[in-house]
Short mmCIF file of C-alpha atoms in Angstrom, two decimals:
data_model
loop_
_atom_site.label_atom_id
_atom_site.label_comp_id
_atom_site.label_asym_id
_atom_site.label_seq_id
_atom_site.Cartn_x
_atom_site.Cartn_y
_atom_site.Cartn_z
CA SER A 1 90.64 128.04 99.53
CA ALA A 2 91.51 129.78 102.78
CA VAL A 3 94.94 131.33 103.28
CA ILE A 4 96.46 130.09 106.52
CA SER A 5 99.37 131.79 108.24
CA GLN A 6 101.31 130.29 111.10
CA LYS A 7 104.00 131.65 113.32
CA PRO A 8 106.64 130.99 114.31
CA SER A 9 107.73 129.05 111.24
CA ARG A 10 110.48 127.45 113.27
CA ASP A 11 112.02 127.66 116.70
CA ILE A 12 114.62 126.02 118.86
CA CYS A 13 113.47 125.55 122.42
CA GLN A 14 114.97 124.42 125.68
CA ARG A 15 113.68 121.40 127.54
CA GLY A 16 111.00 122.29 130.09
CA THR A 17 109.86 125.47 128.40
CA SER A 18 106.57 126.13 126.59
CA LEU A 19 105.90 127.64 123.18
CA THR A 20 102.73 129.01 121.68
CA ILE A 21 102.04 128.69 117.96
CA GLN A 22 99.60 131.06 116.31
CA CYS A 23 97.36 130.34 113.35
CA GLN A 24 95.54 133.06 111.43
CA VAL A 25 93.06 132.40 108.62
CA ASP A 26 92.02 135.03 106.09
CA SER A 27 88.33 134.11 106.30
CA GLN A 28 85.94 132.75 108.86
CA VAL A 29 86.00 128.97 109.02
CA THR A 30 83.87 126.58 110.98
CA MET A 31 86.50 123.96 111.70
CA MET A 32 90.14 124.42 112.68
CA PHE A 33 92.48 121.60 113.55
CA TRP A 34 95.99 121.08 114.87
CA TYR A 35 98.13 118.29 113.49
CA ARG A 36 101.56 116.99 114.44
CA GLN A 37 104.03 115.57 111.95
CA GLN A 38 106.98 113.87 113.55
CA PRO A 39 110.16 113.59 111.46
CA GLY A 40 109.58 111.36 108.46
CA GLN A 41 106.08 110.47 109.62
CA SER A 42 102.49 111.04 108.60
CA LEU A 43 100.00 113.56 109.88
CA THR A 44 98.43 112.94 113.28
CA LEU A 45 95.49 114.96 114.54
CA ILE A 46 96.10 116.50 117.95
CA ALA A 47 92.78 118.23 118.46
CA THR A 48 89.90 120.15 116.95
CA ALA A 49 89.85 123.78 118.02
CA ASN A 50 86.29 124.73 118.85
CA GLN A 51 85.27 128.35 118.83
CA GLY A 52 83.94 129.40 122.19
CA SER A 53 84.45 126.07 123.91
CA GLU A 54 87.15 123.65 124.94
CA ALA A 55 89.09 121.86 122.23
CA THR A 56 88.36 118.23 121.45
CA TYR A 57 91.49 116.12 121.87
CA GLU A 58 92.37 112.90 120.15
CA SER A 59 93.51 109.83 122.00
CA GLY A 60 97.02 110.29 123.31
CA PHE A 61 96.85 114.09 123.52
CA VAL A 62 95.79 116.01 126.63
CA ILE A 63 94.89 119.58 127.37
CA ASP A 64 97.59 120.06 129.98
CA LYS A 65 100.28 119.29 127.41
CA PHE A 66 98.67 120.96 124.39
CA PRO A 67 96.35 123.75 125.52
CA ILE A 68 94.45 125.29 122.61
CA SER A 69 92.57 128.52 122.28
CA ARG A 70 90.14 129.64 119.62
CA PRO A 71 88.77 133.06 120.47
CA ASN A 72 87.07 133.61 117.09
CA LEU A 73 86.44 132.04 113.70
CA THR A 74 89.76 133.14 112.16
CA PHE A 75 92.37 132.54 114.88
CA SER A 76 93.70 129.76 117.06
CA THR A 77 96.74 129.02 119.18
CA LEU A 78 98.41 125.79 120.21
CA THR A 79 100.79 125.72 123.15
CA VAL A 80 103.28 122.92 123.56
CA SER A 81 103.94 122.81 127.30
CA ASN A 82 106.90 121.56 129.32
CA MET A 83 108.67 120.47 126.15
CA SER A 84 110.98 117.50 125.84
CA PRO A 85 113.06 116.37 122.84
CA GLU A 86 110.21 114.01 121.91
CA ASP A 87 108.10 117.07 121.13
CA SER A 88 110.41 118.00 118.27
CA SER A 89 108.02 117.97 115.33
CA ILE A 90 106.25 120.06 112.78
CA TYR A 91 102.95 121.40 114.08
CA LEU A 92 100.40 122.22 111.42
CA CYS A 93 97.26 124.28 111.64
CA SER A 94 94.53 123.23 109.22
CA VAL A 95 91.03 124.27 108.30
CA GLY A 96 88.05 122.78 106.57
CA SER A 97 87.52 124.97 103.54
CA GLY A 98 86.70 124.85 99.86
CA PRO A 99 83.32 124.96 98.12
CA TRP A 100 81.72 122.55 100.56
CA ALA A 101 83.96 123.35 103.53
CA GLY A 102 85.11 119.76 103.76
CA GLU A 103 88.45 119.99 102.00
CA LEU A 104 91.36 120.18 104.41
CA PHE A 105 93.98 122.86 103.91
CA PHE A 106 97.18 123.30 105.88
CA GLY A 107 99.25 126.19 107.13
CA GLU A 108 102.97 126.29 106.45
CA GLY A 109 103.72 124.53 109.69
CA SER A 110 105.85 125.36 112.71
CA ARG A 111 109.02 123.32 113.04
CA LEU A 112 110.01 122.94 116.67
CA THR A 113 113.32 121.55 117.83
CA VAL A 114 113.67 120.87 121.54
CA LEU A 115 117.16 120.58 122.93
CA GLY B 297 87.65 103.65 113.51
CA GLU B 298 89.11 104.21 110.09
CA ASN B 299 92.52 102.79 109.20
CA VAL B 300 94.38 103.70 106.02
CA GLU B 301 97.29 101.72 104.64
CA GLN B 302 99.52 102.95 101.84
CA HIS B 303 102.02 101.21 99.56
CA PRO B 304 104.77 101.44 98.64
CA SER B 305 106.54 103.48 101.31
CA THR B 306 109.18 104.52 98.79
CA LEU B 307 109.09 104.57 95.02
CA SER B 308 111.76 105.50 92.50
CA VAL B 309 110.96 105.94 88.83
CA GLN B 310 112.77 107.25 85.80
CA GLU B 311 111.67 110.59 84.46
CA GLY B 312 108.87 110.07 81.96
CA ASP B 313 107.70 106.80 83.48
CA SER B 314 104.45 106.35 85.39
CA ALA B 315 104.07 106.04 89.16
CA VAL B 316 101.26 104.33 91.03
CA ILE B 317 100.57 104.59 94.76
CA LYS B 318 97.89 102.46 96.37
CA CYS B 319 95.84 102.93 99.53
CA THR B 320 93.32 100.76 101.32
CA TYR B 321 90.80 101.85 103.91
CA SER B 322 88.79 99.95 106.45
CA ASP B 323 85.60 101.94 107.08
CA SER B 324 83.02 101.39 104.37
CA ALA B 325 81.28 104.59 105.48
CA SER B 326 84.19 106.73 104.25
CA ASN B 327 83.22 108.52 101.06
CA TYR B 328 85.88 111.14 100.39
CA PHE B 329 89.45 110.31 99.43
CA PRO B 330 91.95 113.15 98.93
CA TRP B 331 95.60 112.98 97.99
CA TYR B 332 98.21 115.38 99.33
CA LYS B 333 101.68 116.18 98.05
CA GLN B 334 104.30 117.40 100.49
CA GLU B 335 107.55 118.72 99.13
CA LEU B 336 110.53 118.91 101.44
CA GLY B 337 110.05 121.58 104.06
CA LYS B 338 106.63 122.60 102.78
CA ARG B 339 103.03 122.12 103.77
CA PRO B 340 100.91 119.23 102.48
CA GLN B 341 98.93 120.40 99.47
CA LEU B 342 95.76 118.89 98.09
CA ILE B 343 96.42 117.70 94.55
CA ILE B 344 93.36 115.62 93.70
CA ASP B 345 90.43 114.02 95.42
CA ILE B 346 87.63 111.60 94.65
CA ARG B 347 84.21 110.96 96.12
CA SER B 348 82.63 107.57 96.47
CA ASN B 349 80.06 108.16 93.74
CA VAL B 350 82.85 108.39 91.17
CA GLY B 351 85.19 105.62 90.01
CA GLU B 352 87.89 107.71 88.41
CA LYS B 353 88.99 111.31 88.21
CA LYS B 354 91.73 112.84 86.12
CA ASP B 355 93.55 116.16 86.19
CA GLN B 356 96.23 116.49 83.54
CA ARG B 357 99.00 114.03 84.46
CA ILE B 358 97.44 112.79 87.66
CA ALA B 359 94.46 110.52 88.13
CA VAL B 360 92.81 108.75 91.00
CA THR B 361 90.77 105.55 90.85
CA LEU B 362 88.47 104.16 93.50
CA ASN B 363 87.19 100.63 94.05
CA LYS B 364 84.53 100.85 96.75
CA THR B 365 83.93 97.12 96.86
CA ALA B 366 87.55 96.35 97.56
CA LYS B 367 87.98 99.53 99.61
CA HIS B 368 91.05 100.73 97.84
CA PHE B 369 92.03 103.77 95.82
CA SER B 370 95.11 104.64 93.82
CA LEU B 371 97.02 107.67 92.60
CA HIS B 372 98.45 107.50 89.09
CA ILE B 373 101.05 109.96 87.84
CA THR B 374 101.99 109.74 84.18
CA GLU B 375 104.99 111.22 82.41
CA THR B 376 106.70 111.88 85.72
CA GLN B 377 108.95 114.90 86.08
CA PRO B 378 111.62 115.73 88.69
CA GLU B 379 109.24 118.21 90.32
CA ASP B 380 106.92 115.31 91.12
CA SER B 381 109.49 114.16 93.69
CA ALA B 382 107.79 114.51 97.08
CA VAL B 383 105.98 112.58 99.78
CA TYR B 384 102.41 111.71 98.88
CA PHE B 385 99.73 111.06 101.49
CA CYS B 386 96.34 109.53 100.89
CA ALA B 387 93.46 110.06 103.29
CA ALA B 388 89.92 108.88 103.91
CA THR B 389 87.01 110.54 105.64
CA LEU B 390 83.31 111.23 105.52
CA ARG B 391 82.44 113.99 103.08
CA ASP B 392 80.50 116.99 104.37
CA ASN B 393 82.18 116.59 107.72
CA TYR B 394 83.87 119.98 107.50
CA GLY B 395 87.39 118.62 107.52
CA GLN B 396 86.86 116.33 110.46
CA ASN B 397 87.96 112.74 110.89
CA PHE B 398 90.60 112.73 108.18
CA VAL B 399 92.73 109.62 108.54
CA PHE B 400 96.01 109.78 106.67
CA GLY B 401 98.08 106.98 105.25
CA PRO B 402 101.74 106.70 106.29
CA GLY B 403 102.97 108.32 103.06
CA THR B 404 104.96 107.37 99.97
CA ARG B 405 108.26 109.02 99.15
CA LEU B 406 108.43 109.35 95.37
CA SER B 407 111.76 110.04 93.71
CA VAL B 408 111.83 110.82 90.01
CA LEU B 409 115.28 110.19 88.63
CA PRO B 410 116.44 112.34 85.72
#
């Protein structure tokens, strides 16, 4: 399976600021995704990061709030813009990998706390 | 779209006992059902999965069963150990979809009491 590295692993941010999370994969992958996990909750897909084109966002998530880049097949970034305390969550990068590229693997996550 | 329910939300068992977590899904087109274990402060990790052409799969102390007709699948952990304590998530999706369209259940917090 792919090795997925995320940074920062955690951060404390001030209300109204923005933070960019980076995700690096050790091999080229077709599909990369960004998930949010609010405290004590399940995993919610924010968007699919498409290489060379705009990300595909799920209902309830918009590009202005969560701009995503994917410049190549091994790297993606997620920015959380104009943060509020409600954005305090773990943000997880994930990729489709494995022998048939359909198993989902997660990075270590980035724990954001917004004050 | 797909909807996945999971029960129970919390489960406590004595060390050595068995634990069973059940999930139901709504979309009959789903054909891949993975289970993830998430220890406190760590990433979700794939522990076992099953495809719709198989009714049961076992890997040491863990097993998963699938009933396509009833649209439910279950995780079975035997001889539980304290290190099995974690949150477990089930999911459903279409296989060969390159990781897309995974729908996760709400999770089950398993506590194994020594």
